[in-house]
Short mmCIF file of C-alpha atoms in Angstrom, two decimals:
data_model
loop_
_atom_site.label_atom_id
_atom_site.label_comp_id
_atom_site.label_asym_id
_atom_site.label_seq_id
_atom_site.Cartn_x
_atom_site.Cartn_y
_atom_site.Cartn_z
CA UNK A 174 16.60 -15.91 6.19
CA UNK A 175 13.16 -15.02 4.86
CA UNK A 176 12.35 -12.38 2.24
CA UNK A 177 9.04 -10.80 1.23
CA UNK A 178 8.49 -8.55 -1.77
CA UNK A 179 5.27 -6.57 -2.21
CA UNK A 180 4.74 -4.93 -5.60
CA UNK A 181 1.81 -2.59 -5.14
CA UNK A 182 0.10 0.02 -7.28
CA UNK A 183 2.13 2.83 -5.73
CA UNK A 184 5.11 1.25 -3.93
CA UNK A 185 7.65 -1.54 -4.29
CA UNK A 186 8.66 -2.94 -0.90
CA UNK A 187 11.19 -5.56 0.14
CA UNK A 188 11.74 -6.98 3.62
CA UNK A 189 14.44 -9.50 4.55
CA UNK A 190 14.64 -10.94 8.06
CA UNK A 191 16.66 -13.58 9.82
CA UNK A 192 15.21 -16.00 12.33
CA UNK A 193 17.33 -17.58 15.04
CA UNK A 194 17.61 -18.32 18.71
CA UNK A 195 17.59 -14.61 19.55
CA UNK A 196 14.39 -14.04 17.61
CA UNK A 197 13.63 -12.10 14.44
CA UNK A 198 16.07 -9.51 13.09
CA UNK A 199 15.49 -7.18 10.14
CA UNK A 200 18.37 -7.58 7.68
CA UNK A 201 17.12 -5.28 4.91
CA UNK A 202 14.12 -3.00 4.42
CA UNK A 203 13.56 -1.30 1.05
CA UNK A 204 10.65 0.91 -0.02
CA UNK A 205 10.41 2.90 -3.23
CA UNK A 206 7.52 4.82 -4.79
CA UNK A 207 7.11 3.46 -8.35
CA UNK A 208 3.50 4.46 -9.22
CA UNK A 209 3.06 1.28 -11.27
CA UNK A 210 -0.67 1.94 -11.60
CA UNK A 211 -0.34 5.51 -12.83
CA UNK A 212 -2.70 6.02 -15.79
CA UNK A 213 -4.17 2.53 -15.41
CA UNK A 214 -7.68 3.75 -14.57
CA UNK A 215 -8.13 5.26 -18.03
CA UNK A 216 -5.93 3.04 -20.20
CA UNK A 217 -6.39 -0.40 -18.64
CA UNK A 218 -2.67 -1.12 -19.16
CA UNK A 219 0.60 -0.51 -17.35
CA UNK A 220 2.39 2.36 -19.08
CA UNK A 221 5.94 2.01 -20.37
CA UNK A 222 7.14 4.78 -18.03
CA UNK A 223 5.54 3.08 -15.01
CA UNK A 224 7.05 -0.28 -15.94
CA UNK A 225 10.51 1.25 -16.36
CA UNK A 226 10.28 2.94 -12.94
CA UNK A 227 9.20 -0.35 -11.40
CA UNK A 228 11.89 -2.39 -13.13
CA UNK A 229 14.49 0.04 -11.80
CA UNK A 230 13.27 -0.64 -8.24
CA UNK A 231 13.01 -4.39 -8.82
CA UNK A 232 16.61 -4.52 -10.07
CA UNK A 233 17.62 -2.97 -6.76
CA UNK A 234 15.56 -5.60 -4.93
CA UNK A 235 17.14 -8.41 -6.94
CA UNK A 236 20.62 -7.08 -6.14
CA UNK A 237 19.83 -6.93 -2.42
CA UNK A 238 18.44 -10.46 -2.57
CA UNK A 239 21.49 -11.74 -4.44
CA UNK A 240 23.75 -10.56 -1.61
CA UNK A 241 21.99 -13.03 0.71
CA UNK A 242 22.72 -16.41 -0.83
CA UNK A 243 20.66 -18.76 1.29
CA UNK A 244 17.07 -17.82 2.16
CA UNK A 245 13.44 -18.25 1.12
CA UNK A 246 11.56 -15.66 -0.91
CA UNK A 247 7.94 -14.97 -1.73
CA UNK A 248 7.05 -12.04 -4.00
CA UNK A 249 3.54 -10.79 -4.71
CA UNK A 250 1.78 -8.21 -6.88
CA UNK A 251 -1.59 -6.69 -6.09
CA UNK A 252 -4.29 -4.49 -7.64
CA UNK A 253 -2.36 -2.86 -10.50
CA UNK A 254 -1.31 -6.25 -11.83
CA UNK A 255 -4.74 -7.76 -11.17
CA UNK A 256 -6.34 -5.06 -13.29
CA UNK A 257 -3.85 -4.41 -16.10
CA UNK A 258 -4.33 -6.39 -19.31
CA UNK A 259 -0.56 -6.45 -19.93
CA UNK A 260 0.41 -7.51 -16.39
CA UNK A 261 1.42 -11.07 -17.30
CA UNK A 262 3.69 -9.79 -20.07
CA UNK A 263 5.26 -7.32 -17.66
CA UNK A 264 5.87 -9.95 -14.97
CA UNK A 265 7.50 -12.23 -17.54
CA UNK A 266 9.79 -9.36 -18.45
CA UNK A 267 10.54 -8.85 -14.74
CA UNK A 268 11.46 -12.50 -14.39
CA UNK A 269 13.68 -12.44 -17.50
CA UNK A 270 15.52 -9.26 -16.45
CA UNK A 271 15.78 -9.73 -12.68
CA UNK A 272 15.13 -13.42 -11.96
CA UNK A 273 12.27 -12.48 -9.62
CA UNK A 274 9.18 -14.67 -9.77
CA UNK A 275 6.25 -12.46 -8.73
CA UNK A 276 2.80 -13.94 -8.10
CA UNK A 277 -0.42 -11.96 -8.55
CA UNK A 278 -2.49 -12.59 -5.43
CA UNK A 279 -6.25 -12.35 -4.97
CA UNK A 280 -7.92 -9.59 -2.91
CA UNK A 281 -8.76 -12.15 -0.22
CA UNK A 282 -5.16 -13.30 0.07
CA UNK A 283 -4.09 -9.65 0.23
CA UNK A 284 -6.51 -9.07 3.14
CA UNK A 285 -5.35 -12.27 4.87
CA UNK A 286 -1.71 -11.20 4.63
CA UNK A 287 -2.50 -7.74 6.01
CA UNK A 288 -4.28 -9.37 8.97
CA UNK A 289 -1.38 -11.79 9.52
CA UNK A 290 1.06 -8.88 9.43
CA UNK A 291 -0.88 -7.10 12.19
CA UNK A 292 -1.65 -10.19 14.32
CA UNK A 293 0.50 -8.94 17.21
CA UNK A 294 -1.76 -5.91 17.56
CA UNK A 295 -4.89 -8.07 17.40
CA UNK A 296 -3.73 -9.99 20.46
CA UNK A 297 -2.19 -7.12 22.43
CA UNK A 298 -4.33 -6.68 25.57
CA UNK A 299 -3.74 -2.92 25.81
CA UNK A 300 -4.58 -2.32 22.15
CA UNK A 301 -7.45 -4.81 21.91
CA UNK A 302 -9.15 -3.76 25.18
CA UNK A 303 -11.05 -7.04 25.56
CA UNK A 304 -12.81 -6.60 22.22
CA UNK A 305 -13.78 -9.75 20.37
CA UNK A 306 -13.66 -8.46 16.79
CA UNK A 307 -11.27 -6.43 14.67
CA UNK A 308 -12.07 -4.25 11.67
CA UNK A 309 -8.88 -3.77 9.67
CA UNK A 310 -8.53 -1.61 6.57
CA UNK A 311 -5.59 -1.21 4.23
CA UNK A 312 -5.70 1.82 1.90
CA UNK A 313 -3.49 1.05 -1.08
CA UNK A 314 -2.63 2.76 -4.33
CA UNK A 315 -5.15 0.86 -6.46
CA UNK A 316 -7.54 -0.75 -3.99
CA UNK A 317 -8.64 -0.73 -0.37
CA UNK A 318 -8.95 -4.00 1.55
CA UNK A 319 -11.31 -4.33 4.50
CA UNK A 320 -11.12 -7.34 6.81
CA UNK A 321 -13.65 -8.34 9.48
CA UNK A 322 -11.92 -10.61 11.97
CA UNK A 323 -12.92 -12.69 15.00
CA UNK A 324 -10.35 -12.86 17.81
CA UNK A 325 -9.66 -15.91 19.97
CA UNK A 326 -7.62 -14.48 22.90
CA UNK A 327 -7.12 -17.87 24.56
CA UNK A 328 -5.52 -19.61 21.58
CA UNK A 329 -4.14 -16.30 20.24
CA UNK A 330 -5.66 -16.99 16.85
CA UNK A 331 -7.78 -14.91 14.52
CA UNK A 332 -10.43 -15.96 12.00
CA UNK A 333 -11.31 -13.96 8.91
CA UNK A 334 -15.12 -13.66 9.02
CA UNK A 335 -15.30 -11.72 5.78
CA UNK A 336 -13.38 -9.30 3.60
CA UNK A 337 -13.98 -6.99 0.70
CA UNK A 338 -11.72 -5.28 -1.77
CA UNK A 339 -12.96 -2.08 -3.34
CA UNK A 340 -11.13 -0.99 -6.52
CA UNK A 341 -10.42 2.42 -5.02
CA UNK A 342 -6.99 3.55 -3.85
CA UNK A 343 -5.09 6.81 -3.60
CA UNK A 344 -3.89 6.68 -7.22
CA UNK A 345 -7.13 5.48 -8.82
CA UNK A 346 -9.25 7.93 -6.82
CA UNK A 347 -6.95 10.84 -7.69
CA UNK A 348 -7.19 9.94 -11.39
CA UNK A 349 -11.00 9.72 -11.24
CA UNK A 350 -11.38 13.07 -9.47
CA UNK A 351 -8.83 15.29 -11.15
CA UNK A 352 -10.29 18.66 -10.08
CA UNK A 353 -9.28 18.56 -6.45
CA UNK A 354 -11.77 21.08 -5.07
CA UNK A 355 -13.50 20.82 -1.71
CA UNK A 356 -16.69 19.67 -3.43
CA UNK A 357 -14.74 17.02 -5.32
CA UNK A 358 -13.24 15.86 -2.03
CA UNK A 359 -16.68 15.18 -0.59
CA UNK A 360 -17.72 13.52 -3.86
CA UNK A 361 -14.77 11.16 -3.30
CA UNK A 362 -16.06 10.39 0.21
CA UNK A 363 -19.56 9.65 -1.15
CA UNK A 364 -18.12 7.51 -3.93
CA UNK A 365 -16.27 5.31 -1.43
CA UNK A 366 -19.32 5.18 0.87
CA UNK A 367 -21.35 3.63 -1.94
CA UNK A 368 -18.65 0.99 -2.41
CA UNK A 369 -18.53 -0.19 1.21
CA UNK A 370 -22.15 0.00 2.35
CA UNK A 371 -22.89 -3.48 0.99
CA UNK A 372 -20.23 -4.99 3.29
CA UNK A 373 -21.93 -3.36 6.29
CA UNK A 374 -25.32 -4.68 5.27
CA UNK A 375 -23.93 -8.22 5.15
CA UNK A 376 -21.95 -8.21 8.41
CA UNK A 377 -23.81 -5.65 10.58
CA UNK A 378 -20.55 -4.34 12.03
CA UNK A 379 -22.14 -1.16 13.44
CA UNK A 380 -24.14 -3.25 15.90
CA UNK A 381 -20.88 -4.72 17.23
CA UNK A 382 -19.40 -1.21 17.46
CA UNK A 383 -22.36 -0.09 19.61
CA UNK A 384 -21.62 -3.07 21.89
CA UNK A 385 -17.99 -1.83 22.11
CA UNK A 386 -16.70 -5.09 20.67
CA UNK A 387 -14.69 -3.75 17.71
CA UNK A 388 -11.00 -2.94 17.51
CA UNK A 389 -10.14 -0.58 14.61
CA UNK A 390 -6.79 -1.08 12.83
CA UNK A 391 -5.53 1.16 10.02
CA UNK A 392 -2.82 -0.08 7.65
CA UNK A 393 -1.59 2.37 5.03
CA UNK A 394 0.67 5.27 4.20
CA UNK A 395 -2.33 7.55 4.65
CA UNK A 396 -2.90 6.55 8.27
CA UNK A 397 0.78 6.51 9.20
CA UNK A 398 1.27 9.95 7.59
CA UNK A 399 -1.70 11.37 9.52
CA UNK A 400 -0.38 9.87 12.75
CA UNK A 401 3.05 11.39 12.11
CA UNK A 402 1.43 14.79 11.58
CA UNK A 403 -0.58 14.41 14.80
CA UNK A 404 2.65 13.73 16.71
CA UNK A 405 4.29 16.68 14.87
CA UNK A 406 7.30 14.58 13.97
CA UNK A 407 10.04 16.59 12.25
CA UNK A 408 11.09 13.33 10.60
CA UNK A 409 9.01 10.17 10.31
CA UNK A 410 9.79 7.61 13.00
CA UNK A 411 8.33 4.14 12.51
CA UNK A 412 9.03 3.10 16.10
CA UNK A 413 6.77 5.89 17.37
CA UNK A 414 4.00 5.20 14.87
CA UNK A 415 3.72 1.41 14.57
CA UNK A 416 1.23 0.27 17.22
CA UNK A 417 0.21 3.81 18.18
CA UNK A 418 -3.29 4.04 19.68
CA UNK A 419 -5.15 7.23 18.75
CA UNK A 420 -8.66 8.53 19.21
CA UNK A 421 -10.27 8.67 15.79
CA UNK A 422 -11.36 12.23 16.63
CA UNK A 423 -7.65 13.17 16.53
CA UNK A 424 -7.34 11.72 13.03
CA UNK A 425 -10.48 13.47 11.82
CA UNK A 426 -9.27 16.77 13.30
CA UNK A 427 -6.02 16.39 11.36
CA UNK A 428 -7.98 15.71 8.16
CA UNK A 429 -9.97 18.93 8.77
CA UNK A 430 -6.70 20.78 9.36
CA UNK A 431 -5.35 19.50 6.04
CA UNK A 432 -8.53 20.50 4.21
CA UNK A 433 -8.36 24.02 5.64
CA UNK A 434 -4.68 24.24 4.77
CA UNK A 435 -5.33 23.09 1.21
CA UNK A 436 -8.51 24.88 0.25
CA UNK A 437 -8.14 28.09 2.28
CA UNK A 438 -4.45 28.24 1.38
CA UNK A 439 -3.43 28.69 5.03
CA UNK A 440 -0.31 26.59 4.79
CA UNK A 441 1.05 25.15 8.02
CA UNK A 442 4.31 23.55 7.00
CA UNK A 443 4.95 22.29 10.54
CA UNK A 444 2.25 19.65 10.16
CA UNK A 445 1.21 19.53 6.50
CA UNK A 446 3.68 18.50 3.82
CA UNK A 447 2.19 20.16 0.73
CA UNK A 448 4.02 17.89 -1.70
CA UNK A 449 2.21 14.84 -0.26
CA UNK A 450 -1.32 16.26 -0.58
CA UNK A 451 -1.62 14.96 -4.15
CA UNK A 452 -2.21 11.43 -2.84
CA UNK A 453 -2.86 12.13 0.85
CA UNK A 454 -6.24 13.80 0.26
CA UNK A 455 -7.71 10.79 -1.63
CA UNK A 456 -6.50 8.61 1.24
CA UNK A 457 -8.18 10.94 3.72
CA UNK A 458 -11.44 10.66 1.73
CA UNK A 459 -11.26 6.86 1.89
CA UNK A 460 -10.62 6.98 5.64
CA UNK A 461 -13.54 9.39 6.18
CA UNK A 462 -15.90 7.09 4.29
CA UNK A 463 -14.77 4.05 6.27
CA UNK A 464 -15.15 5.83 9.60
CA UNK A 465 -18.54 7.24 8.61
CA UNK A 466 -19.86 3.72 8.12
CA UNK A 467 -17.96 2.28 11.12
CA UNK A 468 -17.51 5.02 13.78
CA UNK A 469 -15.11 3.29 16.18
CA UNK A 470 -13.77 5.71 18.81
CA UNK A 471 -10.09 4.72 18.66
CA UNK A 472 -7.71 3.36 16.07
CA UNK A 473 -4.49 1.33 16.13
CA UNK A 474 -2.02 2.68 13.57
CA UNK A 475 0.00 -0.06 11.85
CA UNK A 476 3.15 0.63 9.88
CA UNK A 477 3.16 -2.92 8.57
CA UNK A 478 1.19 -4.95 6.08
CA UNK A 479 1.57 -7.51 3.32
CA UNK A 480 5.34 -8.01 3.68
CA UNK A 481 4.99 -8.59 7.41
CA UNK A 482 2.12 -11.01 6.75
CA UNK A 483 4.23 -12.96 4.27
CA UNK A 484 7.07 -13.19 6.79
CA UNK A 485 4.66 -14.31 9.53
CA UNK A 486 3.22 -17.01 7.27
CA UNK A 487 6.68 -18.19 6.24
CA UNK A 488 7.84 -18.41 9.84
CA UNK A 489 4.68 -20.32 10.76
CA UNK A 490 5.17 -22.72 7.86
CA UNK A 491 8.82 -23.22 8.76
CA UNK A 492 7.91 -23.97 12.37
CA UNK A 493 5.23 -26.44 11.28
CA UNK A 494 7.70 -28.11 8.91
CA UNK A 495 10.32 -28.46 11.63
CA UNK A 496 7.83 -29.91 14.14
CA UNK A 497 6.18 -32.17 11.58
CA UNK A 498 2.85 -30.33 11.81
CA UNK A 499 1.48 -29.56 8.39
CA UNK A 500 -0.91 -26.82 9.44
CA UNK A 501 0.19 -24.75 6.47
CA UNK A 502 1.51 -25.91 3.14
CA UNK A 503 5.00 -24.46 3.29
CA UNK A 504 5.76 -24.78 -0.41
CA UNK A 505 3.06 -22.14 -1.05
CA UNK A 506 5.38 -19.54 0.40
CA UNK A 507 8.82 -21.08 0.16
CA UNK A 508 10.08 -20.08 -3.27
CA UNK A 509 13.80 -20.50 -3.59
CA UNK A 510 15.69 -17.77 -5.36
#
């Protein structure tokens, strides 16, 4: 068995899978909103309330892990723990109280894991449409990762050309722009635009888009929520969303619909869950900024990410270990419980 734990700024996620002759099987899948980074933008530290919420979720994870006695685990923390001055103290407390050893990963490793988690989509002929590059973005709670990837369809490999991590996510953006007016929404879009323009100047991705060589992949709760609204799902269904190919005009139309619903107070409860707007609108602003800079005509929606990337890396390392090929240093990911 293989287990991956992703402690983000907004969510705590655990995935446990088994690997055997019949392939990969999901044994356990846990996701809880913990808002670990709440208040971090102003204070620079993880609050006691946020740490308690997170510890509650991590105790649940530890209990689920304990039920599976023999497997390999890798646990990571991202932007909130990268930024908070008391993160190391908190993670020591986590280890003492739960036994979980959580590693703070770099923005580049976070982007690499997101790409690895979506590799199946990068090599799917119907989704890739003969394009040679992929632009992948992952809107998180505390940061947004953007990965520019070259695809090798023959060897079914991908190469990370470049990546950037902007310290803007749905929680941090909401805390920076507290007055959620329509003007503030467009100020959020402009703010994100200024953060990502430098990446475009370096890599000239728009030129590749004009040559129709770019696949667009969206990884985040924002994109999956928008896709679910577009499909008018009464209840979220991952199987219908993960790997869904949409025209980006459909996504932008849904964003406009949400803006009208919010600011003109014409509530359409069939498609817009009002309780989610608190963090959905900042995510929409990040998406709008990304698509303004890189106007790809269609988008692959991915309900997967870091956990899936960790599992993919672990499986690859295990395969290399068993065949005697040391393409990947397995001990980097194989951390025994």
